């Protein structure tokens, strides 16, 4: 029908096209402008010729004017009549052509109208047919969309295997899932086989063949297929087959479901399950599963190992039965009640009772087991055995806050407790006393009896203090031989004095070590809150200042802090700062005092004497800053500087021709016992190319007696180098003849205080003569210090003294003045006598 309507439509369109061609031709023949122009041209031509020729002809024929006028008039009307007829025929012809065109157009319009009606009818018919086709197409498209949506939504690929042709269809979605293009894989069963994982191929084909042989049911198989990138994905293949009447398989089709994620998830779950079971059965933690009533349902092996109970002994018990203390049980009951209402417990420390009576400290955490509806069906509690850790923490706490030797609180604990006591005193508006206690001469006990004996003495003192001081008061060992006591809530100073006076008698009692009795003393400083400080650090500092005030004065006593003590402490600190600055910036300098041979009167040596002029405080006596440097330990740096300076100066003198002068250097007792003293002196002498025999090391009796054995050892080493040893200030210290015999000395220097009295005669002179005689018998030379008068010089010469030095001869001079003196006249005795 559609073909018929189409032919009719084509015929009509051909007719209309032909009519349009004829009309176009007619339209082409009628040219209005050209036709009008033709008529006008003909009219003008005819009219012009008529007027021109007719007038001349009449003028030749008619001579009468009137007649000529009449004829002219008739000629005009004749012209009008003739032109009218001509125009009539011209217009008639054109109008006939127009009428013919109009008639033809009308006929064609009638035909076109009829054709239009036919076309309209045909269009309606075509529209109806098109709508029917559109509905069919939409239905087909919807059907295709449903199919695609089902395939896409199901996340499946479609496959179809025609067993007759061997064609194996893969859906595009399946191919794209595996990374292949639409035309990339041949649609054959061999392609499918080639994609099978080698480990799955044999089994998968066997499953497929069994299904085809069974001829019934649903085909289902699981295997891995290779992707384009070489990886494999797990596939769940399902389908249904079609067989012929003869039972021959014709076709089988179905879907491919990518189950890689499910397989991986199953593997993860398997591993997690294996891990969970491994943790539960092997982890060193307590794991118990409880029902909602708190009864133990299950436990892991570690629980039985830790508690000593078998699993069947624990299952069915309430977990609270494992708690030994009632308060702990009540606590756990409260916690368990909270757990039942959905609250978790985290890091709760509760001990449990083991079968052998031990207590195990456990750090507990809990979680819930839910059913499918989300309701709690059980509780899992996990406990970490922290028994050893707690014991270690307690031990570490003890080590951190207690002195391991005495068992008393240490400085850290004192800081913590002290601040709390101060805060309490502040709130109660009470006083508080900080007592600083230091054992006098404790170093001597360590050095003579050994550190073991010193430790026993510290324990002994700690026990005595513990018997006297009770809470809330605090005793602490600060370190070394220092102890601290905090007296809380004191009423007045008398209260503190009474406590200290109760302590001192106990400490002054004889103490037995190695079957020998020793008497100890302590220096005590006291600071009161809030008068002497409002925080622990200030109180401790001021009590320490008061303690040092006692130690530097009388010892074996106590003192209450006062501001003038702090001033002394500041002076000490200031002096320490100035001294260190002087060492660093080398603000010291040396003067040299000549030593005279009393027989020849010549200068045979000099003694190097250190000087210090502070830029602000001026001259500071050596006796003051040398003693201070020995206390602070700075004497070593000063001593090294002195020795180096002497070596440079001696070398300078030698280069100027003054090579026979010996230089005496004072050696501090603190330096004498240093292990590297001898190597250090030897190195400096070698650096300056200086002979050891040109150096005299002066030591005092006091320095030697501090450690006699060590001193003798060091002095012998110096002697082996060739260094001359002089014993300085003889007559002011021990002055023991036994020590003179033991010490490897070469020169004996008699102190100036002894020399000043020899001019009086009597015992002093007799003793001095005896010293010279004794020294000479021991092979020692004698030097007299501090000679100030001519009378003293004569006595020294008369008694046989070898050398002398003092202001009578020359005061200590700077190097350049001394060098001038050397070159001018070295015989000072002759000079002075003259």
Coordinates of N, CA, C and O in Angstrom, one line a residue, residues 212-366:
X212 N 26.5 -31.2 29.9 CA 26.0 -31.5 28.5 C 25.6 -33.0 28.5 O 24.6 -33.3 27.8
X213 N 26.3 -33.8 29.2 CA 25.9 -35.2 29.2 C 24.7 -35.5 30.1 O 23.8 -36.3 29.8
X214 N 24.5 -34.7 31.1 CA 23.3 -34.8 32.0 C 22.0 -34.4 31.3 O 20.9 -34.9 31.6
X215 N 22.1 -33.4 30.4 CA 20.9 -33.0 29.6 C 19.8 -32.4 30.4 O 18.6 -32.5 30.0
X216 N 20.1 -31.9 31.6 CA 19.0 -31.4 32.4 C 19.7 -30.4 33.4 O 20.9 -30.4 33.7
X217 N 18.8 -29.6 34.1 CA 19.3 -28.7 35.1 C 19.9 -27.4 34.6 O 19.8 -27.1 33.5
X218 N 20.6 -26.8 35.5 CA 21.2 -25.5 35.3 C 22.7 -25.7 35.3 O 23.3 -26.3 36.2
X219 N 23.4 -25.2 34.3 CA 24.9 -25.2 34.3 C 25.5 -24.2 35.2 O 25.0 -23.0 35.2
X220 N 26.4 -24.6 36.0 CA 27.1 -23.6 36.9 C 28.6 -24.0 37.1 O 28.9 -25.2 37.3
X221 N 29.4 -23.0 36.9 CA 30.9 -23.3 37.0 C 31.6 -22.1 37.5 O 31.1 -21.0 37.3
X222 N 32.7 -22.3 38.2 CA 33.5 -21.2 38.7 C 35.0 -21.4 38.2 O 35.5 -22.5 38.4
X223 N 35.5 -20.4 37.6 CA 36.9 -20.5 37.1 C 37.5 -19.0 37.0 O 36.8 -18.0 37.2
X224 N 38.7 -19.0 36.6 CA 39.4 -17.7 36.3 C 39.7 -17.5 34.9 O 40.1 -18.5 34.2
X225 N 39.4 -16.3 34.4 CA 39.7 -15.9 33.0 C 40.7 -14.8 32.9 O 40.8 -14.0 33.8
X226 N 41.5 -14.9 31.9 CA 42.6 -13.9 31.8 C 42.2 -12.6 31.2 O 41.5 -12.5 30.2
X227 N 42.6 -11.5 31.8 CA 42.3 -10.2 31.3 C 43.4 -9.8 30.3 O 44.4 -10.5 30.1
X228 N 43.1 -8.7 29.6 CA 44.1 -8.3 28.6 C 45.4 -7.9 29.2 O 46.5 -8.1 28.5
X229 N 45.5 -7.4 30.4 CA 46.7 -7.0 31.0 C 47.4 -8.2 31.7 O 48.5 -8.0 32.4
X230 N 46.9 -9.4 31.5 CA 47.6 -10.6 32.0 C 47.1 -11.0 33.4 O 47.4 -12.2 33.8
X231 N 46.3 -10.2 34.1 CA 45.8 -10.6 35.3 C 44.6 -11.5 35.1 O 44.0 -11.6 34.0
X232 N 44.1 -12.2 36.2 CA 43.0 -13.1 36.1 C 41.9 -12.6 37.0 O 42.1 -12.1 38.1
X233 N 40.6 -12.9 36.6 CA 39.5 -12.5 37.4 C 38.6 -13.8 37.5 O 38.5 -14.6 36.6
X234 N 38.0 -13.9 38.7 CA 37.1 -15.0 39.0 C 35.8 -14.8 38.4 O 35.2 -13.7 38.5
X235 N 35.2 -15.9 37.8 CA 33.9 -15.8 37.1 C 33.0 -16.9 37.6 O 33.4 -18.1 37.8
X236 N 31.8 -16.5 37.8 CA 30.7 -17.5 38.1 C 29.9 -17.6 36.9 O 29.2 -16.6 36.5
X237 N 30.0 -18.7 36.2 CA 29.3 -18.9 34.9 C 28.0 -19.8 35.2 O 28.1 -20.8 35.7
X238 N 26.9 -19.2 34.7 CA 25.6 -19.9 34.8 C 24.9 -19.9 33.5 O 25.0 -19.0 32.7
X239 N 24.2 -21.0 33.2 CA 23.5 -21.1 31.9 C 22.6 -22.3 31.8 O 22.5 -23.1 32.7
X240 N 21.9 -22.4 30.6 CA 21.0 -23.5 30.4 C 21.1 -23.9 28.9 O 21.3 -23.1 28.1
X241 N 21.1 -25.2 28.8 CA 21.3 -25.8 27.4 C 20.0 -26.1 26.7 O 18.9 -26.3 27.4
X242 N 20.1 -26.3 25.4 CA 19.0 -26.8 24.6 C 19.4 -28.0 23.8 O 20.5 -28.0 23.2
X243 N 18.6 -29.0 23.8 CA 18.9 -30.3 23.1 C 17.9 -30.6 22.1 O 16.7 -30.2 22.2
X244 N 18.3 -31.3 21.1 CA 17.4 -31.7 20.0 C 16.6 -32.9 20.5 O 16.8 -33.4 21.6
X245 N 15.6 -33.3 19.6 CA 14.7 -34.4 20.0 C 15.6 -35.7 20.2 O 15.2 -36.6 21.0
X246 N 16.7 -35.7 19.5 CA 17.6 -36.9 19.6 C 18.5 -36.8 20.8 O 19.3 -37.7 21.0
X247 N 18.4 -35.7 21.6 CA 19.3 -35.6 22.7 C 20.6 -35.0 22.4 O 21.5 -35.0 23.2
X248 N 20.7 -34.4 21.2 CA 22.0 -33.8 20.8 C 22.0 -32.4 21.3 O 21.1 -31.6 21.0
X249 N 23.0 -31.9 22.0 CA 23.1 -30.5 22.4 C 23.2 -29.6 21.3 O 24.0 -29.8 20.4
X250 N 22.3 -28.6 21.3 CA 22.3 -27.6 20.2 C 22.9 -26.3 20.6 O 23.7 -25.7 19.9
X251 N 22.5 -25.8 21.8 CA 22.9 -24.5 22.2 C 22.9 -24.4 23.7 O 22.1 -25.1 24.4
X252 N 23.8 -23.6 24.2 CA 23.8 -23.3 25.7 C 24.1 -21.9 25.8 O 25.1 -21.3 25.2
X253 N 23.4 -21.2 26.6 CA 23.6 -19.7 26.8 C 23.4 -19.4 28.3 O 22.7 -20.1 29.0
X254 N 24.0 -18.3 28.7 CA 23.9 -17.9 30.1 C 24.6 -16.6 30.4 O 24.8 -15.8 29.5
X255 N 25.0 -16.5 31.6 CA 25.7 -15.2 32.0 C 27.0 -15.5 32.7 O 27.2 -16.6 33.3
X256 N 27.9 -14.5 32.7 CA 29.1 -14.5 33.4 C 29.1 -13.5 34.5 O 28.8 -12.3 34.2
X257 N 29.3 -13.8 35.7 CA 29.3 -12.9 36.8 C 30.7 -12.8 37.4 O 31.3 -13.8 37.7
X258 N 31.2 -11.6 37.4 CA 32.5 -11.3 37.9 C 32.5 -11.4 39.5 O 31.9 -10.5 40.1
X259 N 33.0 -12.4 40.0 CA 33.0 -12.6 41.5 C 34.4 -12.5 42.1 O 34.7 -13.0 43.2
X260 N 35.3 -11.7 41.4 CA 36.6 -11.5 41.9 C 36.6 -10.9 43.3 O 37.3 -11.3 44.2
X261 N 35.8 -9.8 43.5 CA 35.8 -9.1 44.8 C 35.3 -10.1 45.8 O 35.8 -10.1 47.0
X262 N 34.2 -10.9 45.5 CA 33.7 -11.8 46.5 C 34.7 -12.8 46.9 O 34.9 -13.2 48.1
X263 N 35.5 -13.4 45.9 CA 36.5 -14.4 46.1 C 37.6 -13.7 47.0 O 38.1 -14.4 48.0
X264 N 38.0 -12.5 46.6 CA 39.1 -11.8 47.4 C 38.6 -11.6 48.8 O 39.3 -11.7 49.8
X265 N 37.3 -11.2 48.9 CA 36.7 -10.9 50.2 C 36.7 -12.2 51.1 O 37.0 -12.2 52.3
X266 N 36.3 -13.3 50.4 CA 36.3 -14.6 51.1 C 37.7 -14.9 51.6 O 37.9 -15.4 52.7
X267 N 38.7 -14.6 50.7 CA 40.1 -14.9 51.1 C 40.5 -14.0 52.3 O 41.2 -14.5 53.2
X268 N 40.1 -12.7 52.2 CA 40.5 -11.8 53.3 C 39.8 -12.3 54.6 O 40.4 -12.3 55.7
X269 N 38.5 -12.7 54.5 CA 37.8 -13.1 55.7 C 38.4 -14.4 56.2 O 38.5 -14.6 57.4
X270 N 38.9 -15.3 55.3 CA 39.5 -16.5 55.8 C 40.8 -16.1 56.5 O 41.1 -16.7 57.6
X271 N 41.6 -15.2 55.9 CA 42.8 -14.8 56.6 C 42.6 -14.2 57.9 O 43.3 -14.4 58.9
X272 N 41.5 -13.3 57.9 CA 41.2 -12.6 59.2 C 40.8 -13.6 60.2 O 41.1 -13.5 61.4
X273 N 40.0 -14.6 59.8 CA 39.5 -15.6 60.7 C 40.7 -16.4 61.3 O 40.8 -16.6 62.5
X274 N 41.6 -16.7 60.3 CA 42.8 -17.5 60.8 C 43.7 -16.6 61.7 O 44.2 -17.1 62.7
X275 N 43.8 -15.3 61.3 CA 44.5 -14.4 62.2 C 43.9 -14.2 63.5 O 44.6 -14.2 64.6
X276 N 42.5 -14.1 63.5 CA 41.8 -13.9 64.8 C 42.0 -15.1 65.7 O 42.3 -15.0 66.9
X277 N 41.9 -16.3 65.1 CA 42.0 -17.5 65.9 C 43.5 -17.6 66.4 O 43.7 -18.1 67.5
X278 N 44.4 -17.2 65.5 CA 45.8 -17.3 65.9 C 46.1 -16.3 67.1 O 46.8 -16.7 68.0
X279 N 45.5 -15.1 67.0 CA 45.6 -14.2 68.1 C 45.0 -14.7 69.3 O 45.6 -14.6 70.4
X280 N 43.7 -15.2 69.2 CA 43.0 -15.6 70.4 C 43.8 -16.8 71.1 O 43.9 -16.8 72.3
X281 N 44.3 -17.7 70.3 CA 44.9 -18.9 70.9 C 46.4 -18.7 71.2 O 46.9 -19.5 72.0
X282 N 47.0 -17.7 70.6 CA 48.4 -17.6 70.8 C 48.9 -16.3 71.4 O 50.0 -16.2 71.9
X283 N 48.0 -15.2 71.4 CA 48.4 -13.9 71.9 C 48.5 -14.0 73.4 O 47.7 -14.6 74.1
X284 N 49.5 -13.3 74.0 CA 49.7 -13.3 75.5 C 48.8 -12.3 76.1 O 49.2 -11.5 76.9
X285 N 47.5 -12.4 75.9 CA 46.5 -11.6 76.5 C 45.3 -12.4 77.0 O 45.0 -13.5 76.5
X286 N 44.7 -11.9 78.0 CA 43.5 -12.6 78.6 C 42.3 -12.3 77.7 O 42.0 -11.1 77.5
X287 N 41.6 -13.3 77.1 CA 40.4 -13.1 76.3 C 39.3 -14.0 76.9 O 39.5 -15.2 76.9
X288 N 38.2 -13.4 77.3 CA 37.1 -14.1 77.8 C 35.8 -13.6 77.1 O 35.7 -12.4 76.9
X289 N 34.9 -14.5 76.8 CA 33.6 -14.2 76.3 C 32.6 -14.4 77.4 O 32.5 -15.5 77.9
X290 N 31.8 -13.4 77.6 CA 30.8 -13.5 78.7 C 29.4 -13.4 78.1 O 29.2 -12.8 77.1
X291 N 28.4 -14.0 78.8 CA 27.0 -13.8 78.4 C 26.6 -12.5 79.1 O 27.3 -11.8 79.8
X292 N 25.3 -12.1 78.9 CA 24.9 -10.8 79.4 C 24.7 -10.8 80.9 O 24.5 -9.8 81.5
X293 N 24.8 -12.0 81.5 CA 24.7 -12.1 83.0 C 26.1 -12.0 83.6 O 26.2 -12.1 84.9
X294 N 27.2 -12.0 82.8 CA 28.5 -11.9 83.3 C 29.1 -13.3 83.6 O 30.2 -13.3 84.2
X295 N 28.5 -14.3 83.1 CA 29.1 -15.7 83.2 C 30.1 -15.9 82.1 O 29.9 -15.5 80.9
X296 N 31.2 -16.6 82.4 CA 32.3 -16.9 81.4 C 31.8 -18.0 80.5 O 31.4 -19.1 81.0
X297 N 31.7 -17.7 79.2 CA 31.3 -18.7 78.2 C 32.5 -19.4 77.6 O 32.5 -20.6 77.3
X298 N 33.5 -18.6 77.3 CA 34.7 -19.1 76.6 C 35.9 -18.3 77.0 O 35.8 -17.1 77.4
X299 N 37.1 -18.9 77.0 CA 38.3 -18.2 77.3 C 39.4 -18.8 76.4 O 39.3 -19.9 75.9
X300 N 40.5 -18.0 76.2 CA 41.6 -18.5 75.4 C 42.6 -19.2 76.3 O 42.6 -19.1 77.5
X301 N 43.6 -19.9 75.7 CA 44.6 -20.7 76.4 C 45.4 -19.9 77.4 O 45.8 -20.3 78.4
X302 N 45.7 -18.6 77.0 CA 46.5 -17.8 77.8 C 45.9 -17.5 79.2 O 46.5 -17.4 80.2
X303 N 44.5 -17.4 79.1 CA 43.8 -17.2 80.4 C 44.0 -18.3 81.3 O 44.2 -18.1 82.5
X304 N 43.9 -19.5 80.8 CA 44.1 -20.7 81.7 C 45.6 -20.8 82.2 O 45.8 -21.1 83.3
X305 N 46.5 -20.4 81.3 CA 47.9 -20.4 81.7 C 48.2 -19.4 82.8 O 48.9 -19.7 83.7
X306 N 47.6 -18.2 82.6 CA 47.9 -17.2 83.6 C 47.3 -17.4 84.9 O 47.9 -17.3 86.0
X307 N 46.0 -17.8 84.9 CA 45.3 -18.0 86.1 C 45.5 -19.4 86.8 O 45.4 -19.5 88.0
X308 N 45.9 -20.3 86.0 CA 46.1 -21.7 86.5 C 44.9 -22.5 86.5 O 44.9 -23.7 86.9
X309 N 43.7 -21.9 86.2 CA 42.5 -22.6 86.1 C 42.3 -23.3 84.8 O 42.7 -22.7 83.7
X310 N 41.8 -24.5 84.7 CA 41.4 -25.1 83.4 C 40.2 -24.4 82.9 O 39.5 -23.7 83.6
X311 N 40.0 -24.6 81.5 CA 38.9 -23.9 80.9 C 37.5 -24.3 81.5 O 36.7 -23.5 81.7
X312 N 37.4 -25.6 81.8 CA 36.1 -26.1 82.3 C 35.9 -25.6 83.7 O 34.8 -25.5 84.2
X313 N 37.0 -25.2 84.4 CA 36.9 -24.6 85.8 C 36.4 -23.1 85.7 O 35.8 -22.6 86.6
X314 N 36.7 -22.5 84.6 CA 36.3 -21.1 84.4 C 35.0 -20.9 83.8 O 34.2 -20.0 84.1
X315 N 34.6 -21.8 82.8 CA 33.4 -21.6 82.1 C 32.2 -21.8 83.1 O 32.2 -22.8 83.8
X316 N 31.3 -20.9 83.0 CA 30.1 -21.0 83.9 C 30.3 -20.1 85.2 O 29.3 -19.8 85.8
X317 N 31.5 -19.8 85.5 CA 31.8 -18.9 86.6 C 31.4 -17.5 86.3 O 31.5 -17.1 85.1
X318 N 31.1 -16.7 87.3 CA 31.0 -15.2 87.1 C 32.4 -14.6 87.1 O 33.2 -15.0 87.9
X319 N 32.6 -13.7 86.2 CA 33.9 -13.1 86.1 C 34.3 -12.4 87.4 O 35.5 -12.3 87.8
X320 N 33.3 -12.0 88.2 CA 33.6 -11.3 89.4 C 34.2 -12.2 90.5 O 34.8 -11.8 91.5
X321 N 34.0 -13.6 90.3 CA 34.5 -14.5 91.2 C 36.0 -14.6 91.2 O 36.7 -15.1 92.1
X322 N 36.6 -14.0 90.1 CA 38.1 -14.0 90.0 C 38.7 -12.9 90.8 O 40.0 -12.8 90.9
X323 N 37.9 -12.0 91.3 CA 38.5 -10.9 92.1 C 38.6 -11.2 93.5 O 37.7 -11.7 94.2
X324 N 39.8 -10.9 94.1 CA 40.0 -11.3 95.5 C 39.5 -10.4 96.5 O 39.3 -10.7 97.7
X325 N 39.4 -9.1 96.2 CA 39.0 -8.1 97.1 C 37.6 -7.6 96.9 O 37.2 -7.4 95.7
X326 N 36.9 -7.4 98.0 CA 35.5 -7.0 97.9 C 35.3 -5.7 97.1 O 34.4 -5.6 96.3
X327 N 36.2 -4.8 97.4 CA 36.0 -3.4 96.8 C 36.2 -3.6 95.3 O 35.5 -2.9 94.5
X328 N 37.2 -4.4 94.9 CA 37.4 -4.7 93.4 C 36.2 -5.3 92.8 O 35.8 -5.0 91.7
X329 N 35.6 -6.2 93.5 CA 34.4 -6.9 93.0 C 33.2 -5.9 92.8 O 32.5 -6.0 91.8
X330 N 33.1 -5.1 93.8 CA 32.0 -4.1 93.7 C 32.3 -3.1 92.5 O 31.4 -2.8 91.8
X331 N 33.5 -2.8 92.3 CA 33.9 -1.9 91.2 C 33.6 -2.6 89.9 O 33.0 -2.0 89.0
X332 N 33.9 -3.9 89.8 CA 33.7 -4.6 88.5 C 32.2 -4.8 88.3 O 31.7 -4.8 87.2
X333 N 31.4 -5.0 89.4 CA 30.0 -5.1 89.2 C 29.4 -3.8 88.6 O 28.5 -3.9 87.7
X334 N 29.9 -2.7 89.1 CA 29.4 -1.4 88.6 C 29.8 -1.3 87.1 O 29.0 -0.8 86.3
X335 N 31.1 -1.7 86.8 CA 31.5 -1.6 85.4 C 30.7 -2.5 84.5 O 30.3 -2.2 83.4
X336 N 30.4 -3.7 85.0 CA 29.6 -4.7 84.2 C 28.2 -4.2 84.0 O 27.6 -4.4 82.9
X337 N 27.7 -3.5 85.0 CA 26.3 -3.0 84.8 C 26.4 -1.9 83.7 O 25.4 -1.8 82.9
X338 N 27.4 -1.1 83.7 CA 27.5 -0.1 82.6 C 27.7 -0.8 81.2 O 27.1 -0.3 80.2
X339 N 28.4 -1.9 81.2 CA 28.6 -2.6 80.0 C 27.3 -3.1 79.4 O 27.0 -3.0 78.2
X340 N 26.5 -3.6 80.3 CA 25.2 -4.2 79.8 C 24.3 -3.1 79.2 O 23.5 -3.4 78.4
X341 N 24.5 -1.8 79.6 CA 23.7 -0.7 79.1 C 24.4 0.0 77.9 O 24.1 1.1 77.5
X342 N 25.4 -0.7 77.3 CA 26.1 -0.3 76.1 C 27.3 0.6 76.3 O 27.9 1.1 75.3
X343 N 27.8 0.7 77.5 CA 29.1 1.5 77.7 C 30.2 0.5 77.7 O 30.2 -0.6 78.2
X344 N 31.3 1.0 77.0 CA 32.5 0.2 76.9 C 33.5 0.6 78.1 O 33.4 1.7 78.6
X345 N 34.3 -0.4 78.4 CA 35.4 0.0 79.4 C 36.7 0.0 78.6 O 37.0 -0.9 77.8
X346 N 37.5 0.9 78.9 CA 38.8 1.1 78.3 C 39.9 1.3 79.3 O 39.8 2.2 80.1
X347 N 40.9 0.4 79.3 CA 42.1 0.6 80.1 C 41.7 0.7 81.6 O 42.2 1.6 82.3
X348 N 40.9 -0.2 82.1 CA 40.6 -0.3 83.5 C 41.6 -1.3 84.1 O 41.6 -2.4 83.7
X349 N 42.3 -0.9 85.2 CA 43.2 -1.8 85.8 C 42.6 -2.5 87.0 O 42.2 -1.8 88.0
X350 N 42.4 -3.8 86.9 CA 41.8 -4.6 88.0 C 42.6 -5.9 88.1 O 42.9 -6.5 87.1
X351 N 42.9 -6.2 89.4 CA 43.7 -7.5 89.6 C 42.7 -8.7 89.7 O 41.5 -8.5 90.1
X352 N 43.2 -9.8 89.3 CA 42.4 -11.1 89.4 C 43.2 -12.1 90.2 O 44.4 -12.0 90.4
X353 N 42.4 -13.0 90.8 CA 43.0 -14.0 91.7 C 43.4 -15.3 90.9 O 42.5 -15.8 90.1
X354 N 44.6 -15.7 91.0 CA 45.0 -16.9 90.3 C 44.9 -18.1 91.2 O 44.7 -18.0 92.4
X355 N 44.9 -19.3 90.6 CA 44.7 -20.5 91.3 C 45.7 -20.8 92.4 O 45.4 -21.3 93.5
X356 N 47.0 -20.3 92.2 CA 48.1 -20.5 93.2 C 48.1 -19.4 94.2 O 49.1 -19.4 95.0
X357 N 47.1 -18.5 94.2 CA 47.1 -17.5 95.2 C 47.7 -16.2 94.8 O 47.6 -15.2 95.5
X358 N 48.4 -16.2 93.6 CA 49.0 -14.9 93.1 C 47.9 -14.0 92.7 O 46.8 -14.3 92.4
X359 N 48.3 -12.7 92.7 CA 47.4 -11.7 92.1 C 48.1 -11.2 90.8 O 49.3 -10.8 90.8
X360 N 47.3 -11.2 89.8 CA 47.8 -10.7 88.5 C 47.1 -9.4 88.2 O 45.9 -9.3 88.2
X361 N 47.9 -8.4 87.9 CA 47.3 -7.1 87.5 C 47.0 -7.0 86.0 O 47.9 -7.2 85.2
X362 N 45.8 -6.8 85.7 CA 45.3 -6.8 84.3 C 44.7 -5.5 83.9 O 44.0 -4.8 84.7
X363 N 45.1 -5.1 82.7 CA 44.5 -3.8 82.1 C 43.4 -4.3 81.2 O 43.6 -4.9 80.1
X364 N 42.1 -4.0 81.5 CA 41.0 -4.5 80.8 C 40.4 -3.5 79.8 O 40.4 -2.3 80.0
X365 N 39.9 -4.1 78.7 CA 39.1 -3.4 77.7 C 38.0 -4.4 77.3 O 38.1 -5.6 77.4
X366 N 36.8 -3.8 76.9 CA 35.7 -4.6 76.5 C 35.1 -4.2 75.2 O 35.3 -3.1 74.7

